[in-house]
GROMACS .gro file of C-alpha atoms in nm:
model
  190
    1UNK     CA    1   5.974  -8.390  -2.868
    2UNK     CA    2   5.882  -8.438  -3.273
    3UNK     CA    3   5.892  -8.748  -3.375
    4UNK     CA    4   6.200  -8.660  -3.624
    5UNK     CA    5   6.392  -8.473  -3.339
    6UNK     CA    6   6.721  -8.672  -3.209
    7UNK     CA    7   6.594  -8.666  -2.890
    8UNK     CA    8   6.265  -8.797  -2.976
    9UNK     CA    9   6.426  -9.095  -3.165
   10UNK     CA   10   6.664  -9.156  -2.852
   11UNK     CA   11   6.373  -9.148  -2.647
   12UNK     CA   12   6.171  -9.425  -2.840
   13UNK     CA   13   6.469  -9.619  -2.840
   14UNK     CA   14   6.520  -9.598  -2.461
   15UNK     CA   15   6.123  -9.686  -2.435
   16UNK     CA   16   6.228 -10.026  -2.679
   17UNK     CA   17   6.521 -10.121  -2.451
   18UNK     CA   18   6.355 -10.117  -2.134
   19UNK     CA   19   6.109 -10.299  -2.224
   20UNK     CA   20   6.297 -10.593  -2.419
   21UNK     CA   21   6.564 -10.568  -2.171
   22UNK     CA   22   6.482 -10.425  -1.862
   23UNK     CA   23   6.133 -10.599  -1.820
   24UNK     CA   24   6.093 -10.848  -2.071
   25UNK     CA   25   6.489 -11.032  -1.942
   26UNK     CA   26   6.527 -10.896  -1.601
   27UNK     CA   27   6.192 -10.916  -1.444
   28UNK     CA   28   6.228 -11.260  -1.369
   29UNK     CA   29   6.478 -11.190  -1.133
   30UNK     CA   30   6.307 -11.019  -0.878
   31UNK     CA   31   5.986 -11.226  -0.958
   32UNK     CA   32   6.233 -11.578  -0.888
   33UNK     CA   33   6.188 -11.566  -0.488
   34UNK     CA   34   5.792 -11.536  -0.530
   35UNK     CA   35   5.765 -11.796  -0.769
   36UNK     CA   36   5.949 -12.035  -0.498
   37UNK     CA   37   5.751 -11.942  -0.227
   38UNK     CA   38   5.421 -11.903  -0.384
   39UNK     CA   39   5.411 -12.142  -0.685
   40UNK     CA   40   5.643 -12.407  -0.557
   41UNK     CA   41   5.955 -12.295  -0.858
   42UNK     CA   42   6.228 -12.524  -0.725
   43UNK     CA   43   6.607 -12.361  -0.741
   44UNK     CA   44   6.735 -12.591  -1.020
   45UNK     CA   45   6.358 -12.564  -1.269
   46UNK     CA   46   6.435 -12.124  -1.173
   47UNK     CA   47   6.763 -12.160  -1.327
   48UNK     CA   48   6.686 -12.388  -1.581
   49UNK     CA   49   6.413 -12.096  -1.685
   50UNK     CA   50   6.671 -11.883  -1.653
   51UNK     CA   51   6.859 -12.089  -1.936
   52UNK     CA   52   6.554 -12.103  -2.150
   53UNK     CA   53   6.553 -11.735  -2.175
   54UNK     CA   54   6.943 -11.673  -2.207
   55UNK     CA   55   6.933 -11.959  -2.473
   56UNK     CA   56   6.619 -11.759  -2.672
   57UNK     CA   57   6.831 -11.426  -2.596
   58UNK     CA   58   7.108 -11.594  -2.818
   59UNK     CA   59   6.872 -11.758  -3.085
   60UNK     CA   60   6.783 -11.401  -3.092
   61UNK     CA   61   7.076 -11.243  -3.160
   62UNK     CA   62   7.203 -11.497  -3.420
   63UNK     CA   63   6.906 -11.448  -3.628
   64UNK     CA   64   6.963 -11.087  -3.665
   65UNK     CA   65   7.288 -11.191  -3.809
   66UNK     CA   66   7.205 -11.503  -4.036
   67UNK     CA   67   6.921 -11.259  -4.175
   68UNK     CA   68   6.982 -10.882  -4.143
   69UNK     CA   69   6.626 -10.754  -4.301
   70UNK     CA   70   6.495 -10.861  -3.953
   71UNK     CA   71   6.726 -10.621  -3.824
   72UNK     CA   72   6.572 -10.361  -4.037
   73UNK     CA   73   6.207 -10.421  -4.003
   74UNK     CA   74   5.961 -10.214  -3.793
   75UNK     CA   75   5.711 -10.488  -3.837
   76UNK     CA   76   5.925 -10.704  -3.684
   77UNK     CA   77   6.040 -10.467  -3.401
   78UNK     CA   78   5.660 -10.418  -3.328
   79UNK     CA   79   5.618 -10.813  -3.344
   80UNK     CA   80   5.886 -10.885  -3.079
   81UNK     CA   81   5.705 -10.603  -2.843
   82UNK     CA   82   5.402 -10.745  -2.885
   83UNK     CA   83   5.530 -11.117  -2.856
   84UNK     CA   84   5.713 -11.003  -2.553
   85UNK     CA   85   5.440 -10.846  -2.366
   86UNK     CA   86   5.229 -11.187  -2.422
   87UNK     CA   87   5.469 -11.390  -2.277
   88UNK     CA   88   5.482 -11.173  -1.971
   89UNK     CA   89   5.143 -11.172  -1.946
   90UNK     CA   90   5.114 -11.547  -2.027
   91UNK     CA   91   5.355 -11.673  -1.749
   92UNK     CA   92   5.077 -11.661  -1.460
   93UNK     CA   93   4.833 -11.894  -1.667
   94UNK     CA   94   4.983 -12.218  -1.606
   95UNK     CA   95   5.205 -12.421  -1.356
   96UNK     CA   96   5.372 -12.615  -1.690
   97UNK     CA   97   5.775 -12.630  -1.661
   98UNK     CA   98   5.752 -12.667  -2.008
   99UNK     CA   99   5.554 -12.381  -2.101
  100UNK     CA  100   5.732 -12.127  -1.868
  101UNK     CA  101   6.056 -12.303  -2.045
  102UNK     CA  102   5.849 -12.224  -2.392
  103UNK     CA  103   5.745 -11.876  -2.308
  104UNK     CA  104   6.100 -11.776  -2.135
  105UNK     CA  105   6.301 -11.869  -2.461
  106UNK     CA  106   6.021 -11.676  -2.688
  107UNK     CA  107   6.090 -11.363  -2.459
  108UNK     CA  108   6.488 -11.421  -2.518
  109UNK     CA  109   6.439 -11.451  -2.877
  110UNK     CA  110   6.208 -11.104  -2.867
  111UNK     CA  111   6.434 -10.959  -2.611
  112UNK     CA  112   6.738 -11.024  -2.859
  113UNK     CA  113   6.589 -10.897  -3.158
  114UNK     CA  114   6.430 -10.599  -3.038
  115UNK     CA  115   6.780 -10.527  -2.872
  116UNK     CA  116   6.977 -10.563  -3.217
  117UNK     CA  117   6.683 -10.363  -3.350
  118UNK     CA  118   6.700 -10.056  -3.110
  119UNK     CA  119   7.064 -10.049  -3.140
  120UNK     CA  120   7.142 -10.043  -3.503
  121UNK     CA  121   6.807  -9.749  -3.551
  122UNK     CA  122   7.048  -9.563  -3.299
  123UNK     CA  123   7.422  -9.600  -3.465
  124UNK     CA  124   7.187  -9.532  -3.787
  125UNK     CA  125   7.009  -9.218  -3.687
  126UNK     CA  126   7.206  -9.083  -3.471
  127UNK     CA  127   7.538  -9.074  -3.656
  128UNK     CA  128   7.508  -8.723  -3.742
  129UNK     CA  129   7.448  -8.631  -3.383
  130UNK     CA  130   7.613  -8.630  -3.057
  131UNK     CA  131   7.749  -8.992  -2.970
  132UNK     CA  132   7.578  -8.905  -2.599
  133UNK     CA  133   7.236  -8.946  -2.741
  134UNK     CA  134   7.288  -9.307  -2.787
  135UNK     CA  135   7.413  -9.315  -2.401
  136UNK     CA  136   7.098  -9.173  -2.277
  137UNK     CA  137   6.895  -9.425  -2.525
  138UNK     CA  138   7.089  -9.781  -2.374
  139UNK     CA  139   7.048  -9.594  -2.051
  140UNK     CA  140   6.675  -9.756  -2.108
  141UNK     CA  141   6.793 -10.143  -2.013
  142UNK     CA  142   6.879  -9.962  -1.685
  143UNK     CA  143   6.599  -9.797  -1.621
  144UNK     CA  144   6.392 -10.068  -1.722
  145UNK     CA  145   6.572 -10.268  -1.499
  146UNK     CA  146   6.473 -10.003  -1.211
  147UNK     CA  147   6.119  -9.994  -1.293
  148UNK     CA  148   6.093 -10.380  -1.250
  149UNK     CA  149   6.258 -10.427  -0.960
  150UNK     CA  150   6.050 -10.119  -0.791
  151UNK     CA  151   5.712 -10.266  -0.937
  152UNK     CA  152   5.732 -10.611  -0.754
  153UNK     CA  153   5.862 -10.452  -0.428
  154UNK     CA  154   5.493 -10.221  -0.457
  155UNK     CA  155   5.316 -10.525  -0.584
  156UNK     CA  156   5.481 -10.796  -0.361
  157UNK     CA  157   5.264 -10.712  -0.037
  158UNK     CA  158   4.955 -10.647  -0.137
  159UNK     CA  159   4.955 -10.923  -0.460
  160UNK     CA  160   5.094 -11.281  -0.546
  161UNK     CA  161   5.346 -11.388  -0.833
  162UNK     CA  162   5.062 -11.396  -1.075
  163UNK     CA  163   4.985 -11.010  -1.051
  164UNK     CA  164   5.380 -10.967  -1.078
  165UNK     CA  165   5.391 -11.126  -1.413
  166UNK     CA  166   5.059 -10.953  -1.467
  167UNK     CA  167   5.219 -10.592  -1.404
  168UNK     CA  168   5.524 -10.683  -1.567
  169UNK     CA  169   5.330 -10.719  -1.905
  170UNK     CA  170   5.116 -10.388  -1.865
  171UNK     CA  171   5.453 -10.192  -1.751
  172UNK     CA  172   5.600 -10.378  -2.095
  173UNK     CA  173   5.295 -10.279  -2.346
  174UNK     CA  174   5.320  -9.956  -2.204
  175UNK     CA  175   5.700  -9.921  -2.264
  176UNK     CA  176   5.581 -10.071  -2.595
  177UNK     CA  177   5.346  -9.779  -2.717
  178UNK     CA  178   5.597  -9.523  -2.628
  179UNK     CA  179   5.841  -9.694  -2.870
  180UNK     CA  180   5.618  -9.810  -3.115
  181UNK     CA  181   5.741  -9.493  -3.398
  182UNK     CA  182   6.064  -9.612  -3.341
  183UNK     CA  183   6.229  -9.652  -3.697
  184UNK     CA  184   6.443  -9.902  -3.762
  185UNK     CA  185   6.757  -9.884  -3.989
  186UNK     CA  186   6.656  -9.834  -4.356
  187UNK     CA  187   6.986  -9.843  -4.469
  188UNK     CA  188   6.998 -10.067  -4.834
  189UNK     CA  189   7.120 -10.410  -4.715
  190UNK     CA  190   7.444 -10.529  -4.836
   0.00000   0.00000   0.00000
């Protein structure tokens, strides 16, 4: 696939969403029950970890409002990939409440803007194409979602909650490079 070809661009954006989405949001879930038993996550600090990162999601998405040229910027699309992969990879360093609260609402806020991102380089690009492209590209969150959920159940009996996290953030940075030529809308802001 060229890097100009629809499908190519669809692709890249796919790459983008599972990683912001499908790892970088939902990984957590299926990571939850080995915290608890491994790290000693209580159910109420889980879901209040699960608010830091829904509350970062929304910080996230209300930036790209308040100030579109974020929306438009591959340096910032290659920012929140990068910033998203550390805090994956970050999670397994410490015990802190407050840092996992830290790093869970800096993944939101990544998550958020790398979703707005991915989505308005698709209506963008794509506009002259088949609307199913953009169907196969959002199809990413899912499949992102997949991959997460299948790399804890493979790394859950052999490894602890630390190598989840671990995996999580190479499966992310990998996702990562194959979206990394995604382009962004360069449409002249208004």
């Amino acid at each position: 696939m060229s890097a100009a070809s629809p499908w190519g661009h669809a692709a890249r954006a796919a790459a983008a969403l599972a990683a912001a989405m499908g790892v970088g949001r939902f990984v957590y879930t299926p990571i939850l029950p080995l915290m608890h038993t491994q790290a000693g996550l209580s159910a109420g600090a889980g879901a209040n970890l699960a608010t830091a990162n829904y509350a970062g999601y929304l910080v996230g998405a209300l930036a790209g409002i308040l100030a579109p040229v974020l929306v438009r910027s591959r340096a910032v699309l290659r920012a929140c990939l990068l910033l998203l992969t550390g805090t994956l990879a970050a999670m397994p360093l410490t015990h802190s409440m407050i840092v996992w609260s830290l790093l869970r609402l800096v993944a939101g806020v990544a998550s958020a803007l790398v979703f707005v991102i991915a989505a308005g380089s698709l209506l963008h690009h794509l506009r002259e194409h088949p609307p199913h492209l953009s169907g196969w590209a959002f199809g990413g969150v899912g499949g992102g979602i997949a991959l997460s959920g299948l790399l804890v159940l493979v790394v859950r009996p052999v490894a602890d909650w630390r190598t989840a996290w671990w995996t999580a953030a190479a499966l992310a940075a990998l996702l990562a490079a194959l979206s990394w030529q995604l382009r962004p809308e360069e449409a002249p802001l208004t």
